[in-house]
Short mmCIF file of C-alpha atoms in Angstrom, two decimals:
data_model
loop_
_atom_site.label_atom_id
_atom_site.label_comp_id
_atom_site.label_asym_id
_atom_site.label_seq_id
_atom_site.Cartn_x
_atom_site.Cartn_y
_atom_site.Cartn_z
CA MET A 1 -23.74 -11.07 -11.42
CA GLN A 2 -23.55 -14.28 -9.28
CA LEU A 3 -22.78 -12.79 -5.73
CA ALA A 4 -23.54 -15.78 -3.62
CA LEU A 5 -20.26 -17.78 -2.72
CA THR A 6 -20.15 -21.38 -3.33
CA GLU A 7 -19.98 -23.84 -0.12
CA GLU A 8 -16.08 -23.88 -0.16
CA GLU A 9 -15.83 -20.18 -0.69
CA ALA A 10 -18.01 -19.48 2.26
CA ALA A 11 -15.86 -21.88 4.16
CA PHE A 12 -12.74 -20.13 3.26
CA ARG A 13 -14.20 -16.69 4.22
CA GLU A 14 -14.88 -18.39 7.77
CA GLU A 15 -11.31 -19.92 8.00
CA MET A 16 -10.00 -16.25 7.33
CA ARG A 17 -12.27 -14.65 9.83
CA THR A 18 -11.63 -17.26 12.60
CA PHE A 19 -7.77 -16.83 11.96
CA PHE A 20 -7.74 -13.04 12.07
CA THR A 21 -9.76 -12.51 14.98
CA THR A 22 -8.41 -15.33 17.19
CA GLU A 23 -4.46 -15.43 16.25
CA ILE A 24 -3.81 -11.78 15.85
CA PRO A 25 -3.33 -10.09 19.66
CA GLN A 26 -6.38 -8.44 20.61
CA GLU A 27 -4.19 -5.25 21.75
CA ILE A 28 -3.13 -4.91 18.05
CA ARG A 29 -6.71 -5.12 16.73
CA ASP A 30 -7.96 -2.56 19.25
CA THR A 31 -5.43 -0.32 18.27
CA ILE A 32 -6.40 -0.26 14.57
CA ALA A 33 -10.01 -0.11 15.42
CA SER A 34 -9.63 3.04 17.42
CA GLY A 35 -7.82 4.81 14.21
CA ARG A 36 -4.64 4.71 16.10
CA HIS A 37 -1.15 3.62 14.86
CA VAL A 38 0.27 0.23 15.78
CA GLY A 39 3.96 1.44 15.18
CA LYS A 40 6.73 -0.90 13.73
CA ASP A 41 6.64 -3.55 16.45
CA GLY A 42 2.97 -4.27 15.89
CA ILE A 43 3.29 -4.36 12.03
CA ILE A 44 6.54 -6.84 12.32
CA GLU A 45 4.77 -9.08 15.01
CA THR A 46 1.68 -9.12 12.73
CA GLN A 47 3.32 -9.91 9.71
CA ARG A 48 5.45 -12.95 11.16
CA ILE A 49 2.12 -14.45 12.57
CA LEU A 50 0.93 -14.46 9.27
CA ASN A 51 3.87 -15.52 7.53
CA GLU A 52 4.17 -18.49 9.75
CA ALA A 53 0.49 -19.29 8.80
CA GLY A 54 1.45 -18.99 5.24
CA LEU A 55 -0.94 -15.82 5.11
CA ALA A 56 1.51 -12.90 4.37
CA VAL A 57 2.24 -13.20 0.86
CA PRO A 58 -0.49 -15.09 -1.12
CA ASN A 59 0.04 -13.29 -4.33
CA TRP A 60 3.74 -14.47 -4.48
CA PRO A 61 4.95 -17.83 -6.39
CA VAL A 62 3.70 -20.89 -4.34
CA GLU A 63 7.79 -22.12 -3.91
CA TRP A 64 8.45 -18.60 -1.98
CA GLY A 65 5.51 -18.71 0.11
CA GLY A 66 2.61 -17.94 -1.97
CA GLN A 67 -0.84 -19.56 -2.05
CA ASP A 68 -2.41 -21.19 -4.98
CA TRP A 69 -5.62 -19.32 -4.49
CA SER A 70 -8.36 -18.02 -6.86
CA PRO A 71 -8.37 -14.25 -7.24
CA LEU A 72 -11.80 -14.42 -5.42
CA GLN A 73 -9.92 -16.19 -2.43
CA ARG A 74 -7.41 -13.32 -2.51
CA HIS A 75 -10.16 -10.72 -2.41
CA ILE A 76 -11.65 -12.57 0.66
CA TRP A 77 -8.37 -12.72 2.39
CA HIS A 78 -8.08 -8.91 2.10
CA GLU A 79 -11.51 -7.90 2.82
CA GLU A 80 -11.76 -10.30 6.11
CA MET A 81 -8.11 -8.93 7.14
CA GLN A 82 -9.50 -5.46 6.84
CA LEU A 83 -12.88 -6.08 8.65
CA ALA A 84 -10.93 -7.83 11.90
CA CYS A 85 -8.83 -4.66 12.21
CA VAL A 86 -5.57 -6.63 11.04
CA PRO A 87 -2.46 -4.54 10.14
CA PRO A 88 -1.94 -5.84 6.42
CA PRO A 89 1.68 -7.24 5.48
CA LEU A 90 3.75 -4.12 4.61
CA ALA A 91 2.80 -3.27 1.22
CA PHE A 92 6.55 -2.36 0.32
CA ASN A 93 7.74 -5.91 1.17
CA ALA A 94 4.44 -7.93 0.15
CA ASN A 95 3.02 -6.12 -2.96
CA MET A 96 5.94 -4.38 -4.24
CA VAL A 97 9.77 -5.48 -4.23
CA GLY A 98 8.71 -8.86 -3.48
CA PRO A 99 6.84 -9.60 -6.67
CA VAL A 100 9.34 -7.92 -8.61
CA ILE A 101 12.31 -9.89 -7.29
CA ALA A 102 10.26 -13.16 -7.46
CA ASN A 103 9.33 -12.41 -11.40
CA PHE A 104 12.44 -10.55 -12.48
CA GLY A 105 15.26 -11.04 -10.02
CA SER A 106 18.22 -13.52 -10.15
CA ASP A 107 17.98 -16.99 -8.52
CA GLU A 108 20.43 -15.53 -5.83
CA GLN A 109 18.48 -12.41 -5.10
CA LYS A 110 15.50 -14.54 -4.79
CA LYS A 111 17.37 -16.84 -2.31
CA LYS A 112 18.69 -14.05 -0.38
CA PHE A 113 15.93 -11.31 -0.26
CA LEU A 114 12.25 -13.28 -0.39
CA PRO A 115 12.32 -15.36 2.37
CA ALA A 116 13.33 -12.35 4.66
CA THR A 117 11.27 -9.95 2.89
CA ALA A 118 8.25 -12.20 3.58
CA ASN A 119 8.91 -12.33 7.21
CA LEU A 120 9.57 -8.74 7.53
CA ASP A 121 13.40 -9.46 8.55
CA ILE A 122 14.16 -6.85 5.73
CA TRP A 123 12.04 -3.89 6.04
CA TRP A 124 11.98 -2.27 2.51
CA CYS A 125 11.20 1.24 1.59
CA GLN A 126 10.39 2.80 -1.95
CA GLY A 127 12.95 4.96 -3.74
CA PHE A 128 10.55 6.18 -6.93
CA SER A 129 9.57 9.85 -6.27
CA GLU A 130 11.73 12.99 -6.81
CA PRO A 131 11.15 16.61 -6.04
CA ASP A 132 10.32 16.80 -10.05
CA ALA A 133 9.36 13.49 -10.68
CA GLY A 134 6.38 12.47 -9.01
CA SER A 135 3.20 11.61 -11.28
CA ASP A 136 5.58 12.07 -14.07
CA LEU A 137 8.08 9.42 -12.64
CA ALA A 138 9.89 8.76 -15.92
CA SER A 139 11.37 12.23 -15.75
CA LEU A 140 13.35 11.12 -12.67
CA LYS A 141 17.33 12.19 -12.30
CA THR A 142 18.91 9.84 -9.99
CA ARG A 143 21.63 8.54 -11.71
CA ALA A 144 23.53 5.16 -11.30
CA VAL A 145 26.90 4.76 -13.04
CA ARG A 146 28.49 1.59 -13.40
CA ASP A 147 32.34 1.67 -12.00
CA GLY A 148 33.94 -1.99 -12.19
CA ASP A 149 31.84 -4.42 -9.98
CA ASP A 150 29.49 -1.47 -8.45
CA TRP A 151 27.02 0.80 -9.13
CA VAL A 152 27.50 4.09 -8.06
CA ILE A 153 24.26 6.36 -7.09
CA ASN A 154 23.76 9.96 -6.96
CA GLY A 155 20.48 11.87 -6.37
CA GLN A 156 17.48 12.22 -4.52
CA LYS A 157 14.23 10.58 -3.58
CA THR A 158 11.28 12.10 -1.70
CA TRP A 159 7.88 11.11 0.18
CA THR A 160 9.65 7.85 1.19
CA THR A 161 7.07 6.36 3.34
CA LEU A 162 8.42 4.81 6.56
CA GLY A 163 12.04 4.92 5.44
CA GLN A 164 13.14 5.54 8.96
CA PHE A 165 12.38 1.81 9.65
CA ALA A 166 13.90 0.60 6.39
CA ASP A 167 16.85 -1.77 6.19
CA TRP A 168 16.65 -1.68 2.28
CA ILE A 169 15.38 0.70 -0.52
CA PHE A 170 14.50 -0.34 -3.82
CA VAL A 171 15.77 2.49 -6.28
CA LEU A 172 14.74 3.66 -9.62
CA CYS A 173 17.87 4.93 -11.27
CA ARG A 174 18.70 6.61 -14.70
CA THR A 175 21.49 4.54 -16.19
CA ASP A 176 21.47 5.59 -19.81
CA PRO A 177 20.80 9.24 -19.85
CA GLU A 178 21.16 9.05 -23.88
CA ALA A 179 18.18 7.09 -24.02
CA GLU A 180 15.80 8.06 -27.08
CA ARG A 181 12.65 8.18 -24.58
CA LYS A 182 12.76 9.14 -21.10
CA GLN A 183 11.06 6.01 -20.22
CA LYS A 184 14.06 3.83 -21.38
CA GLY A 185 17.49 3.97 -19.64
CA ILE A 186 16.14 3.33 -16.12
CA SER A 187 17.22 0.55 -13.76
CA PHE A 188 15.78 -1.01 -10.72
CA ILE A 189 18.68 -1.18 -7.88
CA LEU A 190 18.63 -2.68 -4.53
CA CYS A 191 20.40 -0.44 -1.90
CA PRO A 192 21.20 -1.17 1.86
CA MET A 193 19.90 2.06 3.87
CA ASP A 194 22.96 2.01 5.90
CA ALA A 195 25.42 2.22 2.78
CA GLU A 196 27.86 5.03 3.18
CA GLY A 197 26.61 8.19 1.55
CA VAL A 198 22.83 7.43 2.33
CA THR A 199 21.13 10.06 4.16
CA LEU A 200 17.58 10.27 5.54
CA ARG A 201 15.88 13.47 6.29
CA PRO A 202 12.00 13.25 7.86
CA ILE A 203 9.30 15.31 6.28
CA GLN A 204 6.89 16.84 8.81
CA LEU A 205 3.21 16.10 7.77
CA ILE A 206 0.17 18.46 8.04
CA ASP A 207 -1.13 15.93 10.75
CA GLY A 208 1.84 16.22 12.70
CA GLY A 209 3.37 12.85 12.21
CA HIS A 210 6.65 11.73 11.01
CA GLU A 211 5.68 9.19 8.06
CA VAL A 212 7.58 10.16 4.86
CA ASN A 213 11.00 11.20 4.26
CA GLU A 214 13.78 12.73 1.99
CA VAL A 215 16.67 10.16 0.82
CA PHE A 216 19.69 11.50 -0.52
CA PHE A 217 22.34 9.35 -2.45
CA GLU A 218 25.94 10.80 -2.51
CA ASP A 219 28.48 8.63 -4.27
CA VAL A 220 26.75 5.57 -2.95
CA ARG A 221 28.43 2.28 -3.92
CA VAL A 222 26.36 -0.81 -4.46
CA PRO A 223 27.45 -4.44 -5.81
CA ALA A 224 26.59 -4.67 -9.58
CA GLU A 225 24.68 -7.98 -8.44
CA ASN A 226 22.00 -5.61 -6.68
CA LEU A 227 20.57 -4.70 -10.05
CA VAL A 228 17.21 -6.60 -10.62
CA GLY A 229 16.79 -8.15 -14.10
CA GLU A 230 18.15 -6.40 -17.12
CA GLU A 231 20.04 -2.99 -17.08
CA ASN A 232 17.85 -0.25 -18.43
CA ALA A 233 14.72 -2.46 -18.39
CA GLY A 234 13.54 -0.63 -14.72
CA TRP A 235 10.59 1.02 -16.14
CA SER A 236 9.00 -2.13 -16.99
CA TYR A 237 9.58 -3.28 -13.62
CA ALA A 238 8.18 -0.27 -12.15
CA LYS A 239 4.85 -0.46 -14.01
CA PHE A 240 4.50 -4.12 -12.94
CA LEU A 241 5.00 -2.81 -9.44
CA LEU A 242 2.57 0.02 -9.60
CA GLY A 243 0.16 -2.34 -11.29
CA ASN A 244 0.09 -4.70 -8.15
CA GLU A 245 -0.04 -1.87 -5.84
CA ARG A 246 -3.20 -0.38 -7.55
CA VAL A 247 -5.21 -3.57 -7.47
CA GLY A 248 -5.25 -3.66 -3.50
CA VAL A 249 -5.24 -0.03 -2.97
CA ALA A 250 -9.11 0.22 -2.71
CA PRO A 251 -9.67 -0.52 0.98
CA VAL A 252 -13.05 -1.93 0.51
CA GLY A 253 -13.09 -3.88 3.94
CA ALA A 254 -11.57 -1.04 6.24
CA THR A 255 -13.96 1.68 4.62
CA LYS A 256 -16.85 -0.38 5.28
CA ARG A 257 -15.65 -0.75 8.97
CA VAL A 258 -15.18 2.75 9.57
CA LEU A 259 -18.43 3.69 7.95
CA ALA A 260 -20.37 1.19 10.26
CA SER A 261 -18.48 2.81 13.30
CA ALA A 262 -19.74 6.19 11.90
CA LYS A 263 -23.18 5.19 11.68
CA ASP A 264 -23.14 3.75 15.21
CA ILE A 265 -21.82 7.02 16.69
CA ALA A 266 -24.45 8.91 14.65
CA GLU A 267 -27.29 6.73 16.10
CA ARG A 268 -25.83 6.88 19.86
CA THR A 269 -25.21 10.59 19.54
CA GLY A 270 -28.83 11.21 18.07
CA GLN A 271 -27.16 12.87 14.78
CA ILE A 272 -28.90 10.25 12.64
CA GLU A 273 -32.16 12.09 13.00
CA ASP A 274 -30.66 14.89 11.11
CA PRO A 275 -31.77 14.13 7.45
CA LEU A 276 -28.65 15.50 6.11
CA VAL A 277 -26.36 13.28 8.15
CA ALA A 278 -28.89 10.33 7.41
CA SER A 279 -28.64 10.81 3.52
CA GLN A 280 -25.02 11.43 3.65
CA ILE A 281 -24.39 8.13 5.32
CA ILE A 282 -27.23 6.24 2.99
CA GLU A 283 -25.39 7.80 0.05
CA LEU A 284 -21.95 6.48 1.04
CA GLU A 285 -23.20 3.08 2.09
CA ASN A 286 -24.59 3.03 -1.71
CA GLU A 287 -21.39 4.12 -3.27
CA LEU A 288 -19.63 1.69 -1.22
CA LEU A 289 -21.56 -1.29 -2.28
CA ALA A 290 -21.04 -0.10 -5.80
CA LEU A 291 -17.36 -0.20 -5.32
CA GLU A 292 -17.45 -3.49 -3.63
CA LEU A 293 -19.13 -4.96 -6.73
CA THR A 294 -16.61 -3.38 -9.04
CA ALA A 295 -13.93 -5.02 -7.05
CA LEU A 296 -15.54 -8.52 -7.45
CA ARG A 297 -15.86 -7.37 -11.05
CA VAL A 298 -12.37 -6.86 -11.40
CA VAL A 299 -11.44 -10.05 -9.36
CA ALA A 300 -13.63 -11.93 -11.78
CA ASN A 301 -11.85 -10.83 -14.81
CA SER A 302 -8.28 -11.12 -13.28
CA ASP A 303 -7.80 -15.01 -13.79
CA ASP A 304 -4.61 -14.41 -15.90
CA GLY A 305 -2.69 -12.89 -13.18
CA LYS A 306 -2.69 -9.29 -14.86
CA PRO A 307 -3.75 -6.24 -13.21
CA HIS A 308 -7.45 -5.47 -14.72
CA PRO A 309 -7.88 -1.93 -16.23
CA ALA A 310 -10.72 -1.60 -13.91
CA SER A 311 -8.40 -1.53 -10.96
CA SER A 312 -8.08 2.32 -11.85
CA VAL A 313 -11.54 2.66 -11.12
CA LEU A 314 -10.99 0.88 -7.66
CA LYS A 315 -8.08 3.20 -7.06
CA LEU A 316 -9.83 6.30 -7.83
CA LYS A 317 -13.20 5.57 -5.98
CA GLY A 318 -11.84 3.79 -3.31
CA THR A 319 -9.61 6.73 -2.26
CA GLU A 320 -12.36 9.31 -2.76
CA LEU A 321 -14.60 6.98 -0.48
CA GLN A 322 -11.93 6.63 2.25
CA GLN A 323 -11.58 10.43 2.26
CA ALA A 324 -15.18 11.10 2.41
CA VAL A 325 -15.81 8.56 5.37
CA SER A 326 -13.14 10.23 7.11
CA GLU A 327 -14.52 13.82 6.69
CA LEU A 328 -17.85 12.22 8.03
CA MET A 329 -16.13 11.15 11.06
CA MET A 330 -14.73 14.52 11.49
CA ASP A 331 -17.91 16.12 11.10
CA LEU A 332 -19.94 13.86 13.46
CA GLY A 333 -16.99 14.75 16.42
CA GLY A 334 -17.79 18.78 15.81
CA THR A 335 -15.77 20.67 18.04
CA LEU A 336 -14.43 17.61 19.75
CA SER A 337 -12.59 16.93 16.74
CA LEU A 338 -10.23 19.85 17.49
CA ALA A 339 -9.15 17.98 20.62
CA SER A 340 -6.50 15.88 18.67
CA GLY A 341 -3.80 16.88 21.08
CA ALA A 342 -5.40 15.46 24.18
CA ALA A 343 -4.02 12.81 25.98
CA GLU A 344 -5.11 9.45 26.96
CA GLY A 345 -7.54 9.35 29.69
CA SER A 346 -9.30 12.52 28.16
CA ASP A 347 -13.17 12.63 28.04
CA VAL A 348 -12.85 13.25 24.52
CA PRO A 349 -13.42 9.91 22.86
CA THR A 350 -10.66 8.32 20.85
CA TRP A 351 -12.58 8.59 17.61
CA ALA A 352 -12.96 12.09 17.81
CA ARG A 353 -9.42 12.77 18.76
CA VAL A 354 -8.00 10.81 15.71
CA SER A 355 -10.74 11.93 13.15
CA VAL A 356 -8.78 15.32 12.12
CA PRO A 357 -5.39 13.73 11.95
CA THR A 358 -7.05 10.82 9.78
CA TYR A 359 -8.68 13.23 7.61
CA LEU A 360 -5.74 15.19 6.93
CA ASN A 361 -3.37 12.19 6.55
CA LEU A 362 -5.70 10.50 3.85
CA ARG A 363 -5.55 13.62 1.53
CA LYS A 364 -2.42 11.68 0.53
CA ALA A 365 -4.64 8.69 -0.77
CA SER A 366 -5.55 10.42 -4.05
CA ILE A 367 -1.79 10.82 -4.86
CA TYR A 368 0.14 7.61 -4.27
CA GLY A 369 -0.18 4.50 -6.07
CA GLY A 370 -0.53 6.85 -9.21
CA SER A 371 -2.60 10.14 -8.59
CA ASN A 372 -6.26 10.06 -9.47
CA GLU A 373 -5.82 12.27 -12.23
CA ILE A 374 -3.28 9.72 -13.64
CA GLN A 375 -6.13 7.17 -13.21
CA ARG A 376 -8.71 9.26 -14.81
CA GLN A 377 -6.38 9.19 -18.09
CA ILE A 378 -5.97 5.50 -17.90
CA ILE A 379 -9.83 5.01 -17.71
CA ALA A 380 -10.48 7.23 -20.54
CA GLY A 381 -7.84 5.51 -22.58
CA THR A 382 -8.03 1.74 -21.52
CA ILE A 383 -11.72 1.54 -20.74
CA LEU A 384 -13.58 4.18 -22.54
CA GLY A 385 -11.21 4.36 -25.67
CA LEU A 386 -11.21 8.01 -25.65
#
């Protein structure tokens, strides 16, 4: 495999690195580097800076703000953004509903939603999972019934990430309960979060944060024009969306950065002298290198614009390494890691205070974007032919 960048590709990497380290406010980047959350305002500010420079939605069609980049350029953009501690464009907007509307929406929907979605003037959230339909998403029960010029939605969604900030939600609804297969009869509908009958209820997470929610729909009426694409074709759009989500779900750059920080901490605290700690770091470095090579292999075989089957390997191994590095940080903190409730100004370093909440929060990484068990099934069927 040829790993060396061409002169043009190296120049592109330097261009991205310079932009991310000079144009994104240092305060935002420092917050990310310390393992803390930048909050809603920081996410919006960053995405608008990126969008003004044409760097928010490079995977979209060019006429709607995308870039005519090669897969390798998109990979470099993504990695350099993570290495520079820049909050990525909001995934629900940039990687999920935006590409769906761009590929399957009406001209009116594209004009209405895509510019505002790219600039984060609209904050989207995802209405897919339900209490009895998680990994088996096709079992969803939320109904949408056509009534004149409206769709009337009833049901419940759960694990709706950052729904407390959202202006709109894209909802998978069952529109033909008599369909022969459960994957049939599902439609993709856009719904404003302030519509009458929409109720949001927070879910308290194990790390103490409020990140996900339940969303209830009780006789919620939305215009028929909010249906994306064809009625009962929503399962195809959902697969397209999840494929896009999965390609970028292995945060190689961010994991490299955190692992480098862990190695530095181990050296400063003398823990690197422990053979077990040293061997653990070396093993993680090697596995991360293998993941990076796999990511480049996926990039090299994605010229047709379709998600490569090996993206499931990236999702599986990428999230496992995320979790392993977060556990290493917690172990390096030792008893200091228990001080997650310490206030700013504490003698306990920030990296130690955030290590346990980060470790707990990343338990989700092996579930979202298609659980790792599902990824193993995809790998077995599409790559290994089992």
